[in-house]
Structures are given as C-alpha cells and as structure tokens.
mmCIF file of C-alpha atoms in Angstrom:
data_model
loop_
_atom_site.group_PDB
_atom_site.id
_atom_site.type_symbol
_atom_site.label_atom_id
_atom_site.label_comp_id
_atom_site.label_asym_id
_atom_site.label_seq_id
_atom_site.Cartn_x
_atom_site.Cartn_y
_atom_site.Cartn_z
ATOM 1 C CA ALA A 1 -12.959 -3.245 -11.476
ATOM 2 C CA GLN A 2 -10.253 -5.130 -9.714
ATOM 3 C CA SER A 3 -10.413 -6.318 -6.123
ATOM 4 C CA VAL A 4 -8.401 -8.488 -3.798
ATOM 5 C CA THR A 5 -9.396 -10.693 -0.849
ATOM 6 C CA GLN A 6 -7.025 -11.939 1.801
ATOM 7 C CA LEU A 7 -8.666 -15.021 3.195
ATOM 8 C CA ASP A 8 -7.165 -14.904 6.693
ATOM 9 C CA SER A 9 -6.975 -11.853 8.909
ATOM 10 C CA HIS A 10 -4.550 -13.606 11.259
ATOM 11 C CA VAL A 11 -2.172 -16.530 10.799
ATOM 12 C CA SER A 12 -0.100 -18.015 13.600
ATOM 13 C CA VAL A 13 2.793 -20.436 13.002
ATOM 14 C CA SER A 14 5.669 -21.829 14.990
ATOM 15 C CA GLU A 15 9.219 -20.821 14.163
ATOM 16 C CA GLY A 16 10.692 -23.180 11.562
ATOM 17 C CA THR A 17 7.322 -24.271 10.132
ATOM 18 C CA PRO A 18 5.925 -23.277 6.712
ATOM 19 C CA VAL A 19 3.991 -20.087 6.133
ATOM 20 C CA LEU A 20 0.971 -19.778 3.827
ATOM 21 C CA LEU A 21 -0.839 -16.464 3.397
ATOM 22 C CA ARG A 22 -3.752 -16.666 1.008
ATOM 23 C CA CYS A 23 -4.866 -14.089 -1.535
ATOM 24 C CA ASN A 24 -7.569 -14.200 -4.194
ATOM 25 C CA TYR A 25 -8.174 -11.493 -6.745
ATOM 26 C CA SER A 26 -10.745 -10.530 -9.306
ATOM 27 C CA SER A 27 -9.840 -8.740 -12.494
ATOM 28 C CA SER A 28 -11.245 -8.305 -15.955
ATOM 29 C CA TYR A 29 -7.771 -8.528 -17.459
ATOM 30 C CA SER A 30 -4.377 -9.926 -16.590
ATOM 31 C CA PRO A 31 -3.312 -7.997 -13.526
ATOM 32 C CA SER A 32 -0.034 -7.188 -11.881
ATOM 33 C CA LEU A 33 0.037 -8.484 -8.322
ATOM 34 C CA PHE A 34 2.205 -7.567 -5.368
ATOM 35 C CA TRP A 35 2.865 -8.593 -1.796
ATOM 36 C CA TYR A 36 3.982 -5.957 0.694
ATOM 37 C CA VAL A 37 5.079 -6.370 4.296
ATOM 38 C CA GLN A 38 4.667 -3.894 7.121
ATOM 39 C CA HIS A 39 6.507 -4.405 10.380
ATOM 40 C CA PRO A 40 5.036 -2.790 13.517
ATOM 41 C CA ASN A 41 5.088 0.993 13.346
ATOM 42 C CA LYS A 42 7.007 0.880 10.082
ATOM 43 C CA GLY A 43 6.308 1.735 6.452
ATOM 44 C CA LEU A 44 5.613 -0.757 3.683
ATOM 45 C CA GLN A 45 8.233 -2.810 1.888
ATOM 46 C CA LEU A 46 7.788 -4.718 -1.359
ATOM 47 C CA LEU A 47 8.267 -8.477 -0.949
ATOM 48 C CA LEU A 48 7.653 -9.550 -4.527
ATOM 49 C CA LYS A 49 5.629 -8.816 -7.645
ATOM 50 C CA TYR A 50 4.041 -10.711 -10.508
ATOM 51 C CA THR A 51 3.961 -9.032 -13.913
ATOM 52 C CA SER A 52 2.870 -11.754 -16.387
ATOM 53 C CA ALA A 53 6.286 -13.339 -16.710
ATOM 54 C CA ALA A 54 7.037 -16.492 -14.654
ATOM 55 C CA THR A 55 4.069 -17.640 -12.590
ATOM 56 C CA LEU A 56 6.307 -18.558 -9.638
ATOM 57 C CA VAL A 57 7.781 -15.390 -8.233
ATOM 58 C CA LYS A 58 10.626 -15.290 -5.738
ATOM 59 C CA GLY A 59 10.965 -12.372 -3.381
ATOM 60 C CA ILE A 60 13.100 -11.185 -0.531
ATOM 61 C CA ASN A 61 13.690 -13.003 2.764
ATOM 62 C CA GLY A 62 12.867 -16.434 1.315
ATOM 63 C CA PHE A 63 9.262 -15.634 0.367
ATOM 64 C CA GLU A 64 7.693 -16.717 -2.891
ATOM 65 C CA ALA A 65 4.246 -16.609 -4.491
ATOM 66 C CA GLU A 66 2.573 -18.492 -7.300
ATOM 67 C CA PHE A 67 0.142 -16.906 -9.727
ATOM 68 C CA LYS A 68 -2.686 -19.305 -10.602
ATOM 69 C CA LYS A 69 -5.010 -17.814 -13.158
ATOM 70 C CA SER A 70 -7.475 -20.716 -13.062
ATOM 71 C CA GLU A 71 -7.915 -20.210 -9.313
ATOM 72 C CA THR A 72 -7.478 -16.396 -9.393
ATOM 73 C CA SER A 73 -5.033 -16.793 -6.538
ATOM 74 C CA PHE A 74 -1.640 -15.403 -5.571
ATOM 75 C CA HIS A 75 -0.738 -17.092 -2.299
ATOM 76 C CA LEU A 76 2.435 -16.179 -0.423
ATOM 77 C CA THR A 77 4.594 -18.947 1.037
ATOM 78 C CA LYS A 78 7.815 -19.459 2.920
ATOM 79 C CA PRO A 79 9.271 -22.873 3.781
ATOM 80 C CA SER A 80 10.433 -21.999 7.279
ATOM 81 C CA ALA A 81 9.183 -19.104 9.395
ATOM 82 C CA HIS A 82 11.540 -16.902 11.351
ATOM 83 C CA MET A 83 10.683 -14.727 14.329
ATOM 84 C CA SER A 84 11.535 -11.663 12.257
ATOM 85 C CA ASP A 85 8.738 -12.552 9.806
ATOM 86 C CA ALA A 86 6.101 -11.439 12.313
ATOM 87 C CA ALA A 87 4.367 -8.534 10.568
ATOM 88 C CA GLU A 88 1.307 -7.473 8.573
ATOM 89 C CA TYR A 89 1.206 -8.666 4.969
ATOM 90 C CA PHE A 90 -0.791 -7.073 2.181
ATOM 91 C CA CYS A 91 -1.748 -8.518 -1.173
ATOM 92 C CA VAL A 92 -2.194 -5.822 -3.793
ATOM 93 C CA VAL A 93 -3.633 -5.797 -7.312
ATOM 94 C CA SER A 94 -2.825 -3.188 -9.925
ATOM 95 C CA ASP A 95 -5.346 -0.531 -10.874
ATOM 96 C CA HIS A 96 -4.179 2.090 -8.439
ATOM 97 C CA MET A 97 -2.843 -0.546 -6.115
ATOM 98 C CA ARG A 98 -6.019 -1.889 -4.553
ATOM 99 C CA PHE A 99 -5.026 -3.407 -1.222
ATOM 100 C CA GLY A 100 -6.380 -6.400 0.587
ATOM 101 C CA ALA A 101 -7.342 -5.930 4.234
ATOM 102 C CA GLY A 102 -4.114 -7.538 5.399
ATOM 103 C CA THR A 103 -3.021 -10.702 7.205
ATOM 104 C CA ARG A 104 -1.234 -10.442 10.516
ATOM 105 C CA LEU A 105 1.418 -13.136 10.844
ATOM 106 C CA THR A 106 2.429 -14.225 14.327
ATOM 107 C CA VAL A 107 5.462 -16.476 14.783
ATOM 108 C CA LYS A 108 5.678 -18.464 18.011
ATOM 109 C CA PRO A 109 9.043 -19.563 19.414
ATOM 110 C CA ASP B 1 15.529 3.602 0.141
ATOM 111 C CA ALA B 2 13.498 5.804 -2.156
ATOM 112 C CA GLY B 3 13.654 9.461 -1.186
ATOM 113 C CA ILE B 4 10.196 10.100 0.193
ATOM 114 C CA THR B 5 9.497 12.196 3.240
ATOM 115 C CA GLN B 6 6.241 13.116 4.904
ATOM 116 C CA SER B 7 5.535 16.008 7.207
ATOM 117 C CA PRO B 8 4.444 16.247 9.883
ATOM 118 C CA ARG B 9 4.973 12.706 11.157
ATOM 119 C CA HIS B 10 2.458 13.168 13.956
ATOM 120 C CA LYS B 11 -0.358 15.652 14.379
ATOM 121 C CA VAL B 12 -3.201 16.138 16.808
ATOM 122 C CA THR B 13 -5.916 18.566 15.824
ATOM 123 C CA GLU B 14 -9.489 19.444 16.665
ATOM 124 C CA THR B 15 -12.669 18.790 14.728
ATOM 125 C CA GLY B 16 -13.407 21.493 12.188
ATOM 126 C CA THR B 17 -9.856 22.737 11.725
ATOM 127 C CA PRO B 18 -8.028 22.572 8.385
ATOM 128 C CA VAL B 19 -5.042 20.240 8.099
ATOM 129 C CA THR B 20 -2.437 19.906 5.357
ATOM 130 C CA LEU B 21 -0.062 16.971 5.032
ATOM 131 C CA ARG B 22 2.969 17.171 2.793
ATOM 132 C CA CYS B 23 4.712 14.500 0.764
ATOM 133 C CA HIS B 24 8.084 15.294 -0.765
ATOM 134 C CA GLN B 25 10.079 13.083 -3.147
ATOM 135 C CA THR B 26 13.562 13.345 -4.587
ATOM 136 C CA GLU B 27 13.137 10.564 -7.192
ATOM 137 C CA ASN B 28 11.469 12.643 -9.918
ATOM 138 C CA HIS B 29 8.724 10.027 -10.223
ATOM 139 C CA ARG B 30 5.671 11.054 -12.189
ATOM 140 C CA TYR B 31 2.986 9.402 -10.054
ATOM 141 C CA MET B 32 2.206 10.225 -6.443
ATOM 142 C CA TYR B 33 -0.499 8.780 -4.197
ATOM 143 C CA TRP B 34 -2.142 9.398 -0.856
ATOM 144 C CA TYR B 35 -3.541 6.479 1.158
ATOM 145 C CA ARG B 36 -5.073 6.115 4.560
ATOM 146 C CA GLN B 37 -4.580 3.006 6.693
ATOM 147 C CA ASP B 38 -7.207 1.873 9.155
ATOM 148 C CA PRO B 39 -7.512 -1.437 11.026
ATOM 149 C CA GLY B 40 -9.335 -4.068 8.976
ATOM 150 C CA HIS B 41 -9.185 -2.043 5.770
ATOM 151 C CA GLY B 42 -5.602 -2.221 4.604
ATOM 152 C CA LEU B 43 -4.625 0.879 2.697
ATOM 153 C CA ARG B 44 -7.269 2.777 0.774
ATOM 154 C CA LEU B 45 -6.478 5.232 -1.982
ATOM 155 C CA ILE B 46 -7.610 8.810 -1.343
ATOM 156 C CA HIS B 47 -6.239 10.726 -4.348
ATOM 157 C CA TYR B 48 -3.428 10.337 -6.796
ATOM 158 C CA SER B 49 -1.495 12.512 -9.225
ATOM 159 C CA TYR B 50 -0.157 11.626 -12.657
ATOM 160 C CA GLY B 51 1.728 14.857 -13.206
ATOM 161 C CA VAL B 52 2.004 18.470 -12.144
ATOM 162 C CA LYS B 53 -1.502 19.870 -11.708
ATOM 163 C CA ASP B 54 -2.998 16.510 -12.791
ATOM 164 C CA THR B 55 -4.889 14.709 -10.053
ATOM 165 C CA ASP B 56 -7.763 12.275 -9.715
ATOM 166 C CA LYS B 57 -9.917 10.749 -6.999
ATOM 167 C CA GLY B 58 -9.440 7.402 -5.345
ATOM 168 C CA GLU B 59 -11.951 5.236 -3.536
ATOM 169 C CA VAL B 60 -12.213 7.362 -0.343
ATOM 170 C CA SER B 61 -11.797 10.941 -1.573
ATOM 171 C CA ASP B 62 -14.727 12.626 0.204
ATOM 172 C CA GLY B 63 -13.511 15.299 2.638
ATOM 173 C CA TYR B 64 -10.042 15.487 1.084
ATOM 174 C CA SER B 65 -8.424 17.627 -1.575
ATOM 175 C CA VAL B 66 -4.949 17.535 -3.090
ATOM 176 C CA SER B 67 -2.609 19.768 -4.999
ATOM 177 C CA ARG B 68 0.566 19.234 -6.945
ATOM 178 C CA SER B 69 2.281 22.404 -8.116
ATOM 179 C CA LYS B 70 5.739 20.793 -8.432
ATOM 180 C CA THR B 71 6.876 17.320 -9.390
ATOM 181 C CA GLU B 72 8.407 16.732 -5.968
ATOM 182 C CA ASP B 73 5.523 17.833 -3.730
ATOM 183 C CA PHE B 74 2.029 16.410 -3.241
ATOM 184 C CA LEU B 75 -0.181 18.007 -0.618
ATOM 185 C CA LEU B 76 -3.213 16.457 1.050
ATOM 186 C CA THR B 77 -5.691 18.849 2.674
ATOM 187 C CA LEU B 78 -8.524 18.142 5.050
ATOM 188 C CA GLU B 79 -10.603 21.306 4.743
ATOM 189 C CA SER B 80 -12.502 20.666 7.975
ATOM 190 C CA ALA B 81 -11.173 17.686 9.872
ATOM 191 C CA THR B 82 -13.573 15.157 11.409
ATOM 192 C CA SER B 83 -12.959 12.373 13.903
ATOM 193 C CA SER B 84 -13.517 9.796 11.131
ATOM 194 C CA GLN B 85 -10.370 11.108 9.477
ATOM 195 C CA THR B 86 -8.225 9.965 12.373
ATOM 196 C CA SER B 87 -5.873 7.570 10.617
ATOM 197 C CA VAL B 88 -2.357 6.914 9.441
ATOM 198 C CA TYR B 89 -1.688 8.531 6.089
ATOM 199 C CA PHE B 90 0.861 7.172 3.640
ATOM 200 C CA CYS B 91 2.263 8.813 0.568
ATOM 201 C CA ALA B 92 3.610 6.671 -2.279
ATOM 202 C CA ILE B 93 5.362 7.269 -5.587
ATOM 203 C CA SER B 94 5.826 5.299 -8.770
ATOM 204 C CA GLU B 95 7.534 5.875 -12.097
ATOM 205 C CA SER B 96 4.548 4.871 -14.188
ATOM 206 C CA SER B 97 0.912 4.014 -13.880
ATOM 207 C CA LEU B 98 -0.139 0.566 -12.790
ATOM 208 C CA ASN B 99 -3.331 0.666 -14.790
ATOM 209 C CA GLY B 100 -3.774 -1.746 -17.610
ATOM 210 C CA GLY B 101 -2.736 -5.324 -17.901
ATOM 211 C CA GLY B 102 0.915 -6.162 -17.602
ATOM 212 C CA SER B 103 2.057 -2.978 -15.923
ATOM 213 C CA SER B 104 5.046 -3.797 -13.856
ATOM 214 C CA ASN B 105 5.985 -0.807 -11.775
ATOM 215 C CA GLU B 106 5.981 -0.807 -8.031
ATOM 216 C CA GLN B 107 5.224 1.857 -5.482
ATOM 217 C CA PHE B 108 7.593 3.183 -2.874
ATOM 218 C CA PHE B 109 6.053 4.360 0.365
ATOM 219 C CA GLY B 110 6.844 7.141 2.760
ATOM 220 C CA PRO B 111 7.099 6.615 6.531
ATOM 221 C CA GLY B 112 3.515 7.711 7.236
ATOM 222 C CA THR B 113 1.796 10.485 9.183
ATOM 223 C CA ARG B 114 -0.305 9.677 12.233
ATOM 224 C CA LEU B 115 -3.226 12.107 12.426
ATOM 225 C CA THR B 116 -5.565 12.311 15.401
ATOM 226 C CA VAL B 117 -8.693 14.449 15.193
ATOM 227 C CA LEU B 118 -10.264 15.134 18.584
#
C-alpha cells in the first residue's frame, strides 16, 4: 500500500524568502505524485504532478518539486515566498489519491 | 475550471437523520470520488466510482453508501448521521484511474459541502 507523510504541519516564512515543504512517500512501485494547494475556505487546486518523466517538476505560481527515489521524497520549493502563497498544501500519492495530512504555510510581511 | 458542482453547499442536521449529498459533473469523466476533510487528516477517501453502477470502498467508508445511476451524478448517503460525520465533504473527478505505476491523470475537485451533525 502507498502512503505519504508531510513532515511539517506548519511552516512559517517571511515574504521574499525561500519555501520548502517536505513530503516523503512509501510505495511498492513507481508512483505518481502530486502537490495540491487549498486557500482558506476554497477548494483544491493542482500545483504540479510527477509522472515518471523528468524528476524536477515545475508547477504554477513559481513552485517546483523534485522526485528523489533514493530518498523517497517529493519536496515542494519556491525561491521567493509571496503573501498570496499562504495556504494549506497537500502532498498526494497515486492509488486513489492518498493524501498527506497537510502543511499550513504562513507568510509574514 | 472543471464543471463540478456539489449540493447542498452547507447543511445542518440532527443525529440519526438520513443525509444525501450530490455531486454533479459536466466533463463526462469516468471516475468520481467522495472525500472528507478533517483537521490533521488531510482528505480521506470514502468511496469512489469507476463507472455507472460500479463503486468501491475507500479508507473511511463505514457509515456511508454511494450510488451512481448516471455518468454525471454521484450521490453520497449517510443513512443515520452521527456527530463524527461532521466534516467538509469534497467530490472529485478524473478521466482515468490513478492506480498502477506511471498513471498520470489528475483529479479535479468540487467546491465542497460543509455538513454539521448536531
């Protein structure tokens, strides 16, 4: 069975500084991996997805993630945080889209 | 935006009453899903459907049933609501299954239904 662990329940950064949201997965085969974002009282929006092509995946709004099989990780990064990035982020592994518990990103002015 | 609507968007009900939530899509996608979202748990899969009249259980299916009589509609029923079923419920659709290595499809989510069981 597949599972996913988001290592931080809450991350706080200052505007203009880098963002790192960590995700580890377990899978018995090569998975598809996704990052979704949920702004307060909103639905979920796909940020990016990995599907066994390039290991560095670029998404919307300047986010990217790198698939590292040896570390079973799929961390989400952004070089410079913006106030509008404040939201809940979910790492998801295929097999009926098993979700991590989420990481709440706070961006300080 | 993918054409997914959920109804009702908000509902307050009492323990022991039946509740039905509706998900409607206009994308003609084969797969439909029901999730619940609770603090600290992310989204957890309740049931999913892989075609008309074809459904299967997810990881938190106890106390819930589903039906899919048409491609565009997927109903979630709480036969006798309990306070532990107070949650936000999301419907999602996808063109193909995500099972198996290398599957590449993504899910599109509805706006959610906030259910409170008193």
